Amino acid sequence: MGSHFFLPKPSNLSFYNALLQECLESSDLQTGKMLHTNILKSGFLSQIFLTNRLIQLYFKREDSHDARKLFDEMPQRDSFTWNIMIAGYVRSKDIIEARKIFYGNVWRNDISWNTIIRGYVQEGEGSIALHLFNQMIIQGLKPTHFAVSSVLRACAGLSWLKTGKLLHGLSYRFGLEGNVVVCTSLIDMYCKCRELTNACHIFNRMPERNIVSWNAILSGYSQNSLGEDCFRMFIEMLEFGLKPDHITFAVLLSSTAALANLVQGKQLHGFIAKSQFGSDVYVETALIDVYAKCGSVDNARQVFNSMTKQNTVSWSSMVIAYAQNGYGKEAISLFEEMLNSGFKPDAITFVGVLMACSHSGLVDEGCSYFDIMQRVHGIEPDKTHYTSLVDLFGRAGYLKEAVELINRMPVKPDAAIWGALLGACRVHRDPELGQLAASKVFELEPQNASAHMLLCHIYSECGNWDDAAKLRAKMKNLGIKKDPGYSWIEVDNVVHRFVADDDSHPRIDEINIALKKLIEQIEHIGYVFYPSSPFNHKIEEGRESYHSEKLAIAFGLISTPTEKTIRIMKNLRVCGDCHNTIKFISQLSGREIIVRDHQRLPVLKKNLQHIQVAATLFCQCLMLLIRDKDHSMILFRSSSAPINNVETDFKCLNYMDLPLQKELLPVVPQMKHSYQQPHVEAQFGLLYSGRMQLS
DNA sequence: CTAGGGTTAG
């Protein structure tokens, strides 16, 4: 580049044009500026298209000031100049200036319209975007896929299903039926409005699909918690010969996180690390979330530390990873670090921060963060923030303050807010207030099973058997069923599911014996049986009846090596006695035990079969990815080149699983501490991320 | 000069 530059005066414009083009592509402002000087000297500045390129370059370097200067000084402009200015301001998120240019534009054409519409969509101003879209049509311009996709995106962002459908119909009249871009936008819009049937309909009838369309439908499944279908579609996509890109992997990871499958997550991580998509902020953030959802905070932090680029979302994800897993202090200090590093927190970051305060009982800190959120960061608290605040007060025992807060909050309290109060009432044994909170939940959500169960527990824990029985009867009348409690554990690639009183497991006798012995042993070190309700513990036919999580843990203990972490999933909340028992078992056996319940992991409420099917499908995905030579070429850096035998199936899987894991993710050190150690205690935060607490 | 798909909470 430099040597070209010192050539004598170029004799033609195309030479400068080509050089500037190159600067634009490499964002090389320095050379651009030198060229600028040269252009001035040679009197070529009057050539509009050269200055246009220069303006673009300034905008690309986020220097809208100098871009504007150049624009103002131009003796002559063309339609490109004006459009570049609009696009430049849209890029730098300055919609005010973009608008001024748009209205002052004498050369206004359909591209100007498309750009300004896009700008308002980006601002979240869907109504304005739609208004402009209307204006554009009134002016007699026929919208193309550019404008239509933009307004569809606005509908997707705001869940405007009606308008979206209207645009769907309209797009046919504009002759855009079957247009890839429009169809993809429609798929996305329907998915974001939770109308998957329509989305699939369009997808299936598209005359042409590309990776963007596939990603749209994959993310649709993922966002609607249909992990199975997401993997199934991904397999189909590979079979169609499409190559996944970094966005595909971000989506797959998000599905894996929702399924809280650590093995899957690690395998994908291994695969991605060897691919060219390992250093994408979205992919890495999704990975943090996978580990966080699986309770592996250390691995989440490793990913976070390894990132070369950070943004608000990646910081928030790590803050939330700590908060969700019970590491309140770490979450808060990371948040402070985030502020010191100059990253701007958003509404979601503060959900994490408040959650962290709630976990660690930091009431004053929580209040002050709530205050700072509005005053310093200008974020209006929404219902989720108020829910966190009620939870914070309630859990710390400030029930009065929680009620006062509900009464004076500017938003209308919803079922979640009253539910948080209800949970606090259970912890702090306040049946009167609990009854009030429950009645409010019932008004809003008459079928809310967990609120009924909570109130039921409150009654029975206070010895009020009558009301407890009445409530049970009411639930039966209303057809509210309590799901049976399932717990499951994976041992040697087999998922073992347990239900209380279910004798079907082949090793059930061993399990019962082991449990009985364990309980005797932990009684010696201080464990006391403490039923939180009569439904909690039954003795039938003279034999103990254990909750499913106890069965699963006992099975884990007798069937896995002593250094292995025991990971249990449960579809319901864990009861107080089980929580306590597990802590003692962990102390006694020196094993790390991680139990995930459905709190913030809604997939666990679903039928276990779905999860197993998803796991099977995932394995197929992985095999296909590894086997396909073509994909390997894209996905693997040539320097790594460790996979010579991509065809020899299982070796590859082992390869992904073992050596790569060791290299990338040092095994989490075994927990030898007693349960009083903060780390272990924090792991149990998983059990009680919500409403129960041991007295 | 304009366009569609991604990560975090509830």
XYZ file of C-alpha atoms (C1' of nucleotides) in Angstrom:
705
model
C 0.000 0.000 0.000
C 2.690 2.476 1.082
C 4.775 2.080 -2.022
C 1.794 2.795 -4.229
C 1.246 5.897 -2.287
C 4.507 7.584 -3.109
C 4.045 7.122 -6.792
C 3.922 10.299 -8.814
C 0.570 11.883 -9.400
C -1.815 9.250 -10.471
C -3.202 9.903 -13.799
C -6.616 8.472 -13.300
C -9.412 8.519 -10.804
C -9.985 4.810 -10.724
C -6.575 4.461 -9.156
C -7.570 6.626 -6.176
C -10.887 4.942 -6.102
C -9.304 1.521 -5.804
C -6.928 2.702 -3.082
C -9.737 4.249 -1.067
C -11.785 1.112 -1.516
C -8.931 -0.842 -0.027
C -8.670 1.560 2.906
C -12.380 1.172 3.517
C -12.172 -2.582 3.610
C -9.291 -2.552 6.066
C -10.624 0.482 7.983
C -7.288 2.121 7.341
C -7.993 5.725 8.195
C -4.364 6.786 8.243
C -3.723 5.874 4.648
C -7.163 7.226 3.861
C -6.245 10.605 5.281
C -2.994 10.660 3.340
C -4.915 9.853 0.223
C -7.295 12.626 1.124
C -4.445 15.147 1.177
C -3.201 13.858 -2.121
C -6.646 14.038 -3.629
C -6.949 17.641 -2.469
C -3.603 18.503 -4.018
C -4.439 16.911 -7.285
C -7.753 18.686 -7.423
C -9.770 15.516 -7.613
C -11.925 16.390 -4.640
C -14.496 17.723 -6.994
C -15.010 14.154 -7.978
C -17.974 13.347 -5.800
C -17.527 9.603 -5.613
C -14.038 9.904 -4.132
C -15.238 12.153 -1.342
C -18.160 9.804 -0.775
C -15.757 6.979 -0.091
C -13.791 9.170 2.259
C -16.928 10.054 4.202
C -17.688 6.370 4.487
C -14.230 5.768 5.826
C -14.631 8.422 8.500
C -17.933 6.927 9.570
C -16.403 3.506 9.671
C -13.787 4.821 12.055
C -16.604 6.305 14.119
C -15.505 9.805 13.299
C -18.832 11.338 12.336
C -17.504 14.805 13.086
C -14.900 14.769 10.322
C -17.308 12.973 8.032
C -19.732 15.811 8.537
C -17.057 18.413 7.932
C -16.262 16.847 4.614
C -19.941 16.695 3.736
C -20.493 20.358 4.620
C -17.536 21.454 2.544
C -18.547 19.542 -0.546
C -19.268 21.863 -3.444
C -21.477 19.247 -5.064
C -23.245 16.170 -3.764
C -25.091 13.302 -5.301
C -27.733 10.861 -4.050
C -24.993 8.554 -2.787
C -23.550 11.312 -0.625
C -26.839 11.878 1.137
C -27.497 8.186 1.633
C -24.013 7.590 2.950
C -24.630 10.349 5.486
C -27.914 8.819 6.621
C -26.381 5.356 6.848
C -23.371 6.761 8.673
C -25.476 8.398 11.343
C -27.622 5.275 11.654
C -24.434 3.287 12.149
C -23.271 5.609 14.892
C -26.749 5.404 16.471
C -27.412 9.101 15.980
C -30.964 8.941 14.723
C -31.517 12.678 15.250
C -28.828 13.625 12.756
C -29.852 10.809 10.431
C -33.359 12.202 10.420
C -32.153 15.748 9.712
C -30.154 14.553 6.729
C -33.057 12.438 5.536
C -35.454 15.369 5.507
C -32.904 17.728 4.027
C -32.119 15.269 1.282
C -33.053 16.637 -2.112
C -32.042 13.403 -3.782
C -34.206 11.264 -1.529
C -34.767 7.830 -3.071
C -35.929 4.426 -1.870
C -32.525 3.695 -0.379
C -32.826 6.787 1.808
C -36.203 5.522 3.003
C -34.892 2.025 3.684
C -31.990 3.402 5.662
C -33.984 5.748 7.849
C -36.599 3.054 8.497
C -33.833 0.705 9.500
C -32.471 3.407 11.805
C -35.730 3.745 13.693
C -36.074 -0.026 13.981
C -32.624 -0.114 15.500
C -33.720 2.559 17.972
C -36.623 0.355 19.024
C -39.029 2.911 17.566
C -41.290 0.489 15.769
C -44.218 2.871 15.380
C -42.100 5.526 13.743
C -40.548 2.923 11.462
C -43.999 1.730 10.426
C -45.213 5.266 9.926
C -42.282 5.964 7.629
C -42.957 2.708 5.823
C -46.515 3.914 5.186
C -45.278 7.297 4.037
C -42.933 5.600 1.662
C -45.793 3.696 0.058
C -47.948 6.824 -0.087
C -45.139 8.576 -1.929
C -45.569 5.955 -4.581
C -42.483 3.910 -3.858
C -42.765 0.158 -4.009
C -41.095 -1.351 -0.955
C -38.451 -3.970 -1.565
C -37.169 -6.679 0.740
C -34.967 -4.066 2.433
C -37.819 -2.054 3.905
C -40.105 -5.041 4.483
C -37.476 -6.981 6.416
C -36.741 -3.941 8.541
C -40.320 -3.381 9.619
C -40.751 -7.109 10.180
C -37.790 -6.963 12.468
C -39.507 -4.193 14.391
C -42.561 -6.430 14.771
C -40.369 -9.280 15.955
C -38.697 -7.091 18.545
C -41.966 -5.758 19.902
C -44.012 -8.958 19.488
C -46.434 -7.179 17.209
C -48.057 -10.262 15.763
C -51.003 -8.480 14.166
C -48.858 -5.995 12.304
C -46.500 -8.771 11.386
C -49.323 -10.764 9.843
C -50.493 -7.696 7.987
C -47.029 -7.262 6.552
C -46.969 -10.938 5.694
C -50.018 -10.446 3.505
C -48.735 -7.183 2.138
C -45.405 -8.680 1.142
C -47.223 -10.916 -1.365
C -48.795 -7.889 -2.949
C -45.378 -6.317 -3.337
C -44.281 -9.418 -5.179
C -41.984 -10.547 -2.398
C -43.482 -13.979 -1.935
C -40.668 -16.468 -1.679
C -37.997 -13.830 -1.270
C -35.312 -15.337 0.994
C -34.759 -12.235 3.052
C -38.451 -11.531 3.551
C -39.205 -15.170 4.360
C -36.392 -15.270 6.879
C -37.667 -12.102 8.524
C -41.157 -13.591 8.596
C -39.861 -16.781 10.205
C -38.061 -14.756 12.810
C -41.095 -12.565 13.445
C -43.393 -15.565 13.915
C -40.874 -17.315 16.169
C -40.467 -14.241 18.364
C -44.267 -13.966 18.577
C -44.395 -17.626 19.600
C -46.214 -18.701 16.441
C -43.999 -21.587 15.498
C -46.550 -23.244 13.264
C -46.574 -20.270 10.957
C -42.818 -20.040 11.050
C -42.452 -23.691 10.020
C -45.056 -23.275 7.326
C -43.063 -20.506 5.704
C -39.794 -22.319 6.200
C -41.079 -25.484 4.544
C -42.443 -23.634 1.557
C -39.469 -21.412 0.905
C -38.150 -21.885 -2.613
C -34.622 -21.264 -1.419
C -32.999 -21.434 1.998
C -29.597 -20.276 3.114
C -27.717 -20.416 6.402
C -29.503 -17.313 7.654
C -32.914 -18.922 7.145
C -31.761 -22.082 8.906
C -30.352 -20.098 11.797
C -33.638 -18.235 12.087
C -35.656 -21.429 12.481
C -33.053 -23.002 14.773
C -33.058 -20.001 17.057
C -36.854 -20.038 16.941
C -36.873 -23.518 18.423
C -34.174 -22.606 20.878
C -35.944 -19.469 22.099
C -39.180 -21.386 22.513
C -37.429 -23.988 24.686
C -37.668 -26.718 22.085
C -34.144 -28.012 22.333
C -35.051 -31.345 20.780
C -36.457 -29.792 17.653
C -33.519 -27.441 17.473
C -31.092 -30.370 17.320
C -33.354 -32.272 14.940
C -33.431 -29.337 12.548
C -29.709 -28.910 12.849
C -29.198 -32.510 11.730
C -31.479 -31.834 8.794
C -29.509 -28.738 7.975
C -26.261 -30.681 7.861
C -27.899 -33.310 5.719
C -28.912 -30.587 3.310
C -25.235 -29.793 3.021
C -25.286 -26.434 4.743
C -22.302 -25.365 6.752
C -22.916 -24.070 10.243
C -21.476 -20.694 11.157
C -20.760 -18.933 14.446
C -24.398 -17.959 14.834
C -25.481 -21.581 14.469
C -23.165 -22.496 17.317
C -24.404 -19.683 19.540
C -27.927 -21.025 19.050
C -26.938 -24.638 19.694
C -25.147 -23.627 22.869
C -28.166 -21.730 24.043
C -30.282 -24.871 23.632
C -27.676 -26.907 25.444
C -27.706 -24.410 28.307
C -31.461 -24.701 28.572
C -31.114 -28.460 28.838
C -28.376 -28.042 31.456
C -26.434 -30.906 29.960
C -22.830 -30.504 31.009
C -21.487 -33.333 28.863
C -23.061 -31.866 25.742
C -21.793 -28.441 26.651
C -18.238 -29.653 27.073
C -18.323 -31.584 23.824
C -19.582 -28.587 21.930
C -16.999 -26.442 23.665
C -14.265 -28.810 22.578
C -15.534 -28.779 19.061
C -15.880 -25.023 18.882
C -12.462 -24.427 20.416
C -10.924 -26.318 17.543
C -13.012 -24.448 15.012
C -12.754 -20.940 13.744
C -15.744 -19.821 15.782
C -14.185 -20.035 19.201
C -13.460 -16.355 19.626
C -16.886 -14.932 18.976
C -18.405 -12.910 21.816
C -21.838 -14.434 21.310
C -20.513 -17.981 21.243
C -18.369 -17.421 24.311
C -21.187 -15.751 26.207
C -23.444 -18.678 25.402
C -20.725 -20.994 26.711
C -20.560 -19.084 29.981
C -24.267 -19.622 30.273
C -23.976 -23.354 29.553
C -21.499 -23.827 32.379
C -23.452 -21.561 34.694
C -26.673 -23.467 34.103
C -24.843 -26.731 34.826
C -23.484 -25.391 38.102
C -19.854 -25.266 36.878
C -19.052 -21.712 37.809
C -15.309 -22.283 37.594
C -15.555 -23.346 33.979
C -17.797 -20.386 33.248
C -15.182 -18.096 34.715
C -12.441 -19.742 32.688
C -14.327 -19.006 29.504
C -14.938 -15.460 30.682
C -11.256 -14.929 31.443
C -10.195 -16.319 28.100
C -12.303 -13.889 26.106
C -10.451 -11.315 24.098
C -13.453 -9.080 23.615
C -16.091 -8.333 26.201
C -19.392 -6.551 26.125
C -22.258 -5.736 28.461
C -23.895 -9.090 27.855
C -20.808 -11.168 28.548
C -20.189 -9.323 31.826
C -23.841 -9.648 32.777
C -23.792 -13.359 32.022
C -20.857 -13.875 34.338
C -22.462 -11.766 37.076
C -25.626 -13.829 36.685
C -23.604 -17.056 36.636
C -22.283 -16.204 40.079
C -25.627 -14.967 41.348
C -27.593 -18.008 40.195
C -25.124 -20.375 41.775
C -25.141 -18.687 45.125
C -21.879 -16.758 44.897
C -23.396 -13.425 45.882
C -20.190 -11.697 46.928
C -18.339 -12.738 43.783
C -21.210 -11.505 41.639
C -21.130 -8.122 43.278
C -17.393 -7.699 43.093
C -17.440 -8.706 39.436
C -20.135 -6.133 38.858
C -17.957 -3.460 40.448
C -15.118 -4.600 38.244
C -17.418 -4.278 35.255
C -18.176 -0.668 36.143
C -14.489 0.076 36.666
C -13.704 -1.388 33.267
C -16.101 1.069 31.715
C -18.863 -1.302 30.642
C -22.399 -0.012 30.927
C -24.770 -2.240 32.873
C -28.292 -2.691 31.555
C -31.594 -3.747 33.085
C -30.609 -7.407 32.953
C -27.280 -6.813 34.680
C -29.174 -5.321 37.590
C -31.479 -8.326 37.801
C -28.314 -10.344 38.397
C -26.943 -7.886 40.927
C -30.183 -7.797 42.920
C -30.374 -11.586 42.756
C -26.837 -11.724 44.182
C -27.725 -9.371 47.045
C -30.768 -11.465 47.767
C -28.680 -14.637 47.985
C -26.187 -13.171 50.352
C -28.697 -11.312 52.487
C -27.162 -7.966 51.542
C -30.278 -5.856 52.030
C -28.624 -2.449 52.290
C -26.406 -3.101 49.298
C -29.388 -4.296 47.287
C -31.299 -1.114 48.068
C -28.365 1.038 47.157
C -27.870 -0.772 43.834
C -31.570 -0.368 43.126
C -31.177 3.333 43.765
C -28.028 3.648 41.659
C -29.711 1.799 38.823
C -32.198 4.635 38.400
C -30.235 7.660 39.488
C -26.833 6.933 38.036
C -27.548 4.595 35.160
C -30.965 5.915 34.186
C -32.573 2.483 34.015
C -36.244 2.392 34.946
C -36.895 -0.633 37.143
C -39.379 -3.096 35.703
C -41.378 -5.870 37.328
C -38.415 -8.218 37.490
C -36.440 -5.693 39.532
C -39.305 -5.194 41.928
C -39.684 -8.958 42.244
C -36.014 -9.207 43.177
C -36.397 -6.415 45.714
C -39.435 -8.056 47.327
C -37.467 -11.295 47.427
C -34.512 -9.478 48.982
C -36.611 -7.943 51.752
C -38.719 -11.035 52.253
C -35.887 -13.498 52.496
C -34.069 -11.307 54.984
C -37.207 -11.300 57.116
C -38.351 -7.756 56.390
C -41.881 -8.793 55.518
C -43.452 -5.466 56.435
C -41.032 -3.610 54.233
C -41.760 -6.045 51.438
C -45.494 -5.356 51.715
C -44.933 -1.617 51.849
C -42.807 -1.864 48.760
C -45.542 -3.752 46.924
C -48.072 -1.108 47.924
C -46.060 1.833 46.734
C -44.347 0.421 43.650
C -45.265 2.228 40.425
C -45.877 -1.011 38.531
C -48.903 -3.221 39.023
C -47.779 -6.182 41.124
C -48.036 -9.425 39.185
C -48.158 -13.045 40.257
C -44.366 -13.290 40.456
C -44.159 -10.357 42.871
C -46.869 -11.744 45.148
C -45.257 -15.157 44.765
C -41.965 -13.792 46.091
C -43.800 -12.463 49.134
C -45.577 -15.792 49.554
C -42.257 -17.610 49.519
C -40.896 -15.265 52.160
C -43.966 -15.890 54.294
C -43.206 -19.577 54.260
C -39.601 -19.092 55.300
C -40.553 -16.737 58.092
C -43.736 -18.530 59.148
C -46.307 -15.829 58.573
C -49.562 -17.598 57.711
C -51.762 -14.469 57.716
C -49.643 -12.534 55.283
C -49.044 -15.746 53.349
C -52.759 -16.197 52.918
C -53.073 -12.648 51.616
C -50.188 -13.060 49.194
C -51.568 -16.385 47.985
C -55.028 -14.937 47.413
C -53.460 -12.236 45.251
C -51.657 -14.863 43.201
C -54.865 -16.876 42.845
C -56.689 -13.772 41.572
C -54.113 -13.347 38.849
C -53.341 -16.985 38.149
C -56.040 -19.290 39.518
C -54.248 -22.365 38.213
C -50.849 -21.545 39.713
C -49.862 -24.884 41.224
C -46.743 -23.789 43.068
C -48.562 -20.992 44.911
C -51.161 -23.500 46.061
C -48.456 -25.855 47.207
C -46.625 -23.076 49.045
C -49.731 -22.037 50.938
C -50.430 -25.648 51.711
C -46.966 -25.994 53.192
C -47.407 -22.834 55.216
C -50.619 -24.217 56.720
C -49.208 -27.574 57.597
C -45.959 -26.190 58.942
C -48.020 -24.150 61.371
C -49.988 -27.219 62.364
C -53.093 -25.977 60.619
C -54.041 -29.342 59.152
C -57.643 -28.358 58.504
C -56.874 -25.543 56.111
C -54.147 -27.598 54.532
C -56.634 -30.381 53.809
C -59.236 -27.904 52.520
C -56.715 -26.378 50.183
C -55.792 -29.832 48.903
C -59.445 -30.511 48.226
C -59.771 -27.171 46.434
C -56.790 -28.016 44.282
C -58.359 -31.311 43.377
C -61.586 -29.555 42.404
C -59.755 -27.045 40.281
C -57.866 -29.861 38.653
C -54.514 -28.508 39.796
C -52.122 -31.367 39.871
C -48.811 -31.429 41.566
C -46.314 -33.079 39.271
C -44.666 -36.121 40.768
C -41.121 -35.365 41.858
C -38.491 -36.835 39.563
C -34.764 -36.790 40.033
C -32.279 -38.116 37.595
C -28.597 -38.736 37.281
C -26.430 -39.769 34.378
C -23.992 -42.607 34.967
C -21.914 -43.968 32.084
C -24.117 -42.339 29.483
C -27.272 -43.799 30.966
C -29.864 -41.589 32.584
C -31.360 -43.113 35.714
C -34.618 -41.633 36.844
C -35.999 -41.924 40.336
C -39.429 -41.317 41.820
C -40.278 -41.697 45.492
C -41.778 -45.110 46.239
C -40.799 -46.471 42.846
C -39.074 -49.825 43.182
C -38.414 -50.367 39.518
C -34.716 -49.530 39.541
C -32.671 -52.739 39.322
C -30.444 -51.689 42.199
C -33.195 -50.277 44.396
C -32.418 -52.589 47.312
C -28.773 -51.576 47.408
C -29.843 -47.957 47.194
C -32.246 -48.256 50.101
C -29.673 -50.005 52.216
C -27.028 -47.412 51.391
C -29.389 -44.580 52.215
C -30.418 -46.043 55.500
C -26.794 -46.449 56.472
C -25.926 -42.936 55.320
C -28.691 -41.419 57.361
C -27.584 -43.289 60.433
C -24.073 -42.028 59.896
C -25.010 -38.410 59.378
C -27.164 -38.512 62.478
C -23.936 -39.001 64.384
C -22.514 -35.780 62.981
C -25.493 -33.656 63.799
C -28.192 -34.318 61.214
C -31.712 -34.205 62.613
C -34.728 -35.239 60.616
C -36.858 -32.180 60.160
C -39.959 -32.700 58.069
C -41.312 -29.492 56.644
C -44.707 -31.022 56.094
C -46.497 -34.288 56.634
C -46.506 -34.866 52.869
C -42.806 -34.758 53.046
C -42.080 -38.013 54.626
C -44.133 -41.123 54.806
C -43.502 -44.457 56.276
C -45.219 -47.226 54.469
C -45.304 -50.867 55.323
C -42.726 -50.240 57.988
C -40.190 -49.145 55.400
C -38.695 -45.747 54.811
C -39.876 -43.770 51.847
C -37.288 -41.430 50.408
C -37.611 -38.438 48.153
C -36.328 -39.033 44.670
C -33.240 -36.837 45.060
C -32.069 -38.923 48.010
C -32.441 -42.057 45.911
C -30.549 -40.525 43.020
C -27.718 -39.358 45.248
C -27.398 -42.709 46.945
C -27.261 -44.365 43.544
C -24.602 -41.878 42.455
C -22.533 -42.639 45.513
C -22.582 -46.392 45.006
C -22.085 -46.367 41.266
C -19.485 -43.683 40.498
C -15.832 -43.217 41.453
C -15.233 -41.316 44.653
C -13.682 -38.278 42.993
C -16.600 -37.684 40.681
C -19.004 -34.839 41.238
C -22.553 -36.049 41.614
C -24.945 -34.074 39.454
C -28.640 -34.449 40.014
C -31.520 -32.858 38.167
C -34.916 -32.438 39.701
C -38.180 -31.272 38.187
C -39.493 -29.726 41.438
C -37.972 -27.764 44.280
C -35.974 -29.680 46.816
C -37.532 -29.878 50.268
C -35.878 -28.579 53.412
C -35.030 -31.986 54.788
C -33.436 -33.177 51.570
C -31.407 -29.992 51.397
C -30.124 -30.573 54.866
C -29.515 -34.268 54.279
C -27.540 -33.590 51.134
C -25.295 -31.145 52.938
C -24.497 -33.748 55.549
C -23.958 -36.471 52.960
C -21.550 -34.192 51.133
C -19.686 -33.537 54.342
C -19.562 -37.183 55.276
C -18.475 -38.492 51.901
C -16.285 -35.544 50.923
C -18.013 -35.391 47.559
C -19.207 -32.444 45.633
C -22.915 -32.748 45.006
C -24.711 -30.415 42.656
C -28.477 -30.506 42.455
C -30.321 -28.461 39.866
C -33.988 -27.870 40.326
C -36.496 -26.238 38.022
C -35.930 -22.756 39.339
C -34.787 -20.770 36.317
C -34.442 -23.987 34.364
C -37.971 -24.522 33.093
C -37.020 -27.414 30.855
C -36.639 -29.540 33.935
C -40.367 -29.345 34.419
C -40.888 -31.161 31.175
C -41.107 -34.825 30.590
C -37.768 -36.432 31.090
C -38.138 -38.226 27.792
C -37.814 -34.937 25.932
C -34.508 -34.352 27.580
C -33.262 -37.814 26.720
C -34.393 -37.484 23.129
C -32.604 -34.160 22.963
C -29.428 -35.780 24.274
C -29.605 -38.536 21.672
C -30.203 -36.031 18.928
C -27.324 -33.962 20.171
C -24.983 -36.932 19.868
C -26.099 -37.358 16.287
C -25.366 -33.694 15.648
C -21.905 -34.059 16.995
C -21.178 -37.210 15.035
C -22.331 -35.574 11.849
C -20.208 -32.536 12.492
C -17.148 -34.592 13.144
C -17.671 -37.110 10.398
C -18.358 -34.719 7.625
C -15.050 -34.108 5.960
C -16.219 -31.001 4.296
C -17.256 -29.466 7.547
C -14.060 -30.480 9.231
C -12.199 -28.488 6.686
C -14.072 -25.378 7.593
C -14.331 -26.037 11.210
C -10.827 -27.070 12.029
C -7.813 -24.889 11.780
C -5.238 -26.509 9.604
C -2.588 -26.022 12.267
C -4.422 -28.154 14.771
C -5.096 -30.951 12.298
C -5.320 -33.689 14.881
C -8.194 -35.467 13.292
C -6.841 -37.639 10.556
C -9.313 -40.387 10.904
C -12.512 -38.481 10.845
C -14.294 -41.565 9.610
C -13.494 -43.805 12.526
C -16.543 -42.800 14.455
C -16.179 -43.274 18.153
C -12.549 -42.417 18.360
C -13.496 -38.952 17.313
C -16.017 -38.607 20.021
C -13.460 -39.767 22.528
C -11.014 -37.372 21.084
C -13.397 -34.523 21.538
C -14.300 -35.626 24.968
C -10.997 -36.486 26.521
C -7.755 -34.906 25.364
C -9.416 -31.682 24.437
C -11.098 -31.442 27.779
C -7.839 -31.885 29.582
C -6.144 -29.320 27.475
C -8.870 -26.742 27.690
C -10.691 -27.302 30.865
C -8.662 -28.465 33.804
C -10.780 -30.720 35.913
C -12.451 -28.928 38.789
C -10.545 -29.838 41.935
C -12.310 -32.236 44.165
C -14.072 -30.712 47.106
C -12.592 -32.080 50.281
C -13.921 -29.378 52.566
C -16.770 -29.776 54.924
C -20.078 -28.307 53.996
C -19.502 -25.197 56.093
C -16.880 -24.084 53.593
C -18.289 -21.228 51.553
C -17.689 -22.962 48.270
C -19.684 -26.038 49.047
C -22.340 -23.993 50.747
C -22.555 -21.904 47.644
C -23.066 -24.961 45.485
C -26.122 -25.625 47.527
C -27.351 -22.208 46.730
C -28.639 -23.920 43.653
C -31.197 -25.655 45.702
C -32.529 -22.549 47.242
C -32.147 -19.909 44.679
C -35.755 -19.060 45.365
C -37.816 -19.211 48.398
C -36.909 -21.774 50.948
C -34.350 -21.470 53.656
C -33.282 -23.579 56.534
C -33.860 -22.078 59.894
C -25.258 4.005 -0.497
C -29.988 -0.083 1.832
C -31.517 -6.292 3.896
C -32.787 -11.169 6.955
C -30.373 -15.078 11.588
C -26.994 -14.822 17.557
C -25.546 -14.339 23.738
C -27.783 -12.656 29.395
C -33.231 -12.432 33.382
C -38.433 -13.531 34.186
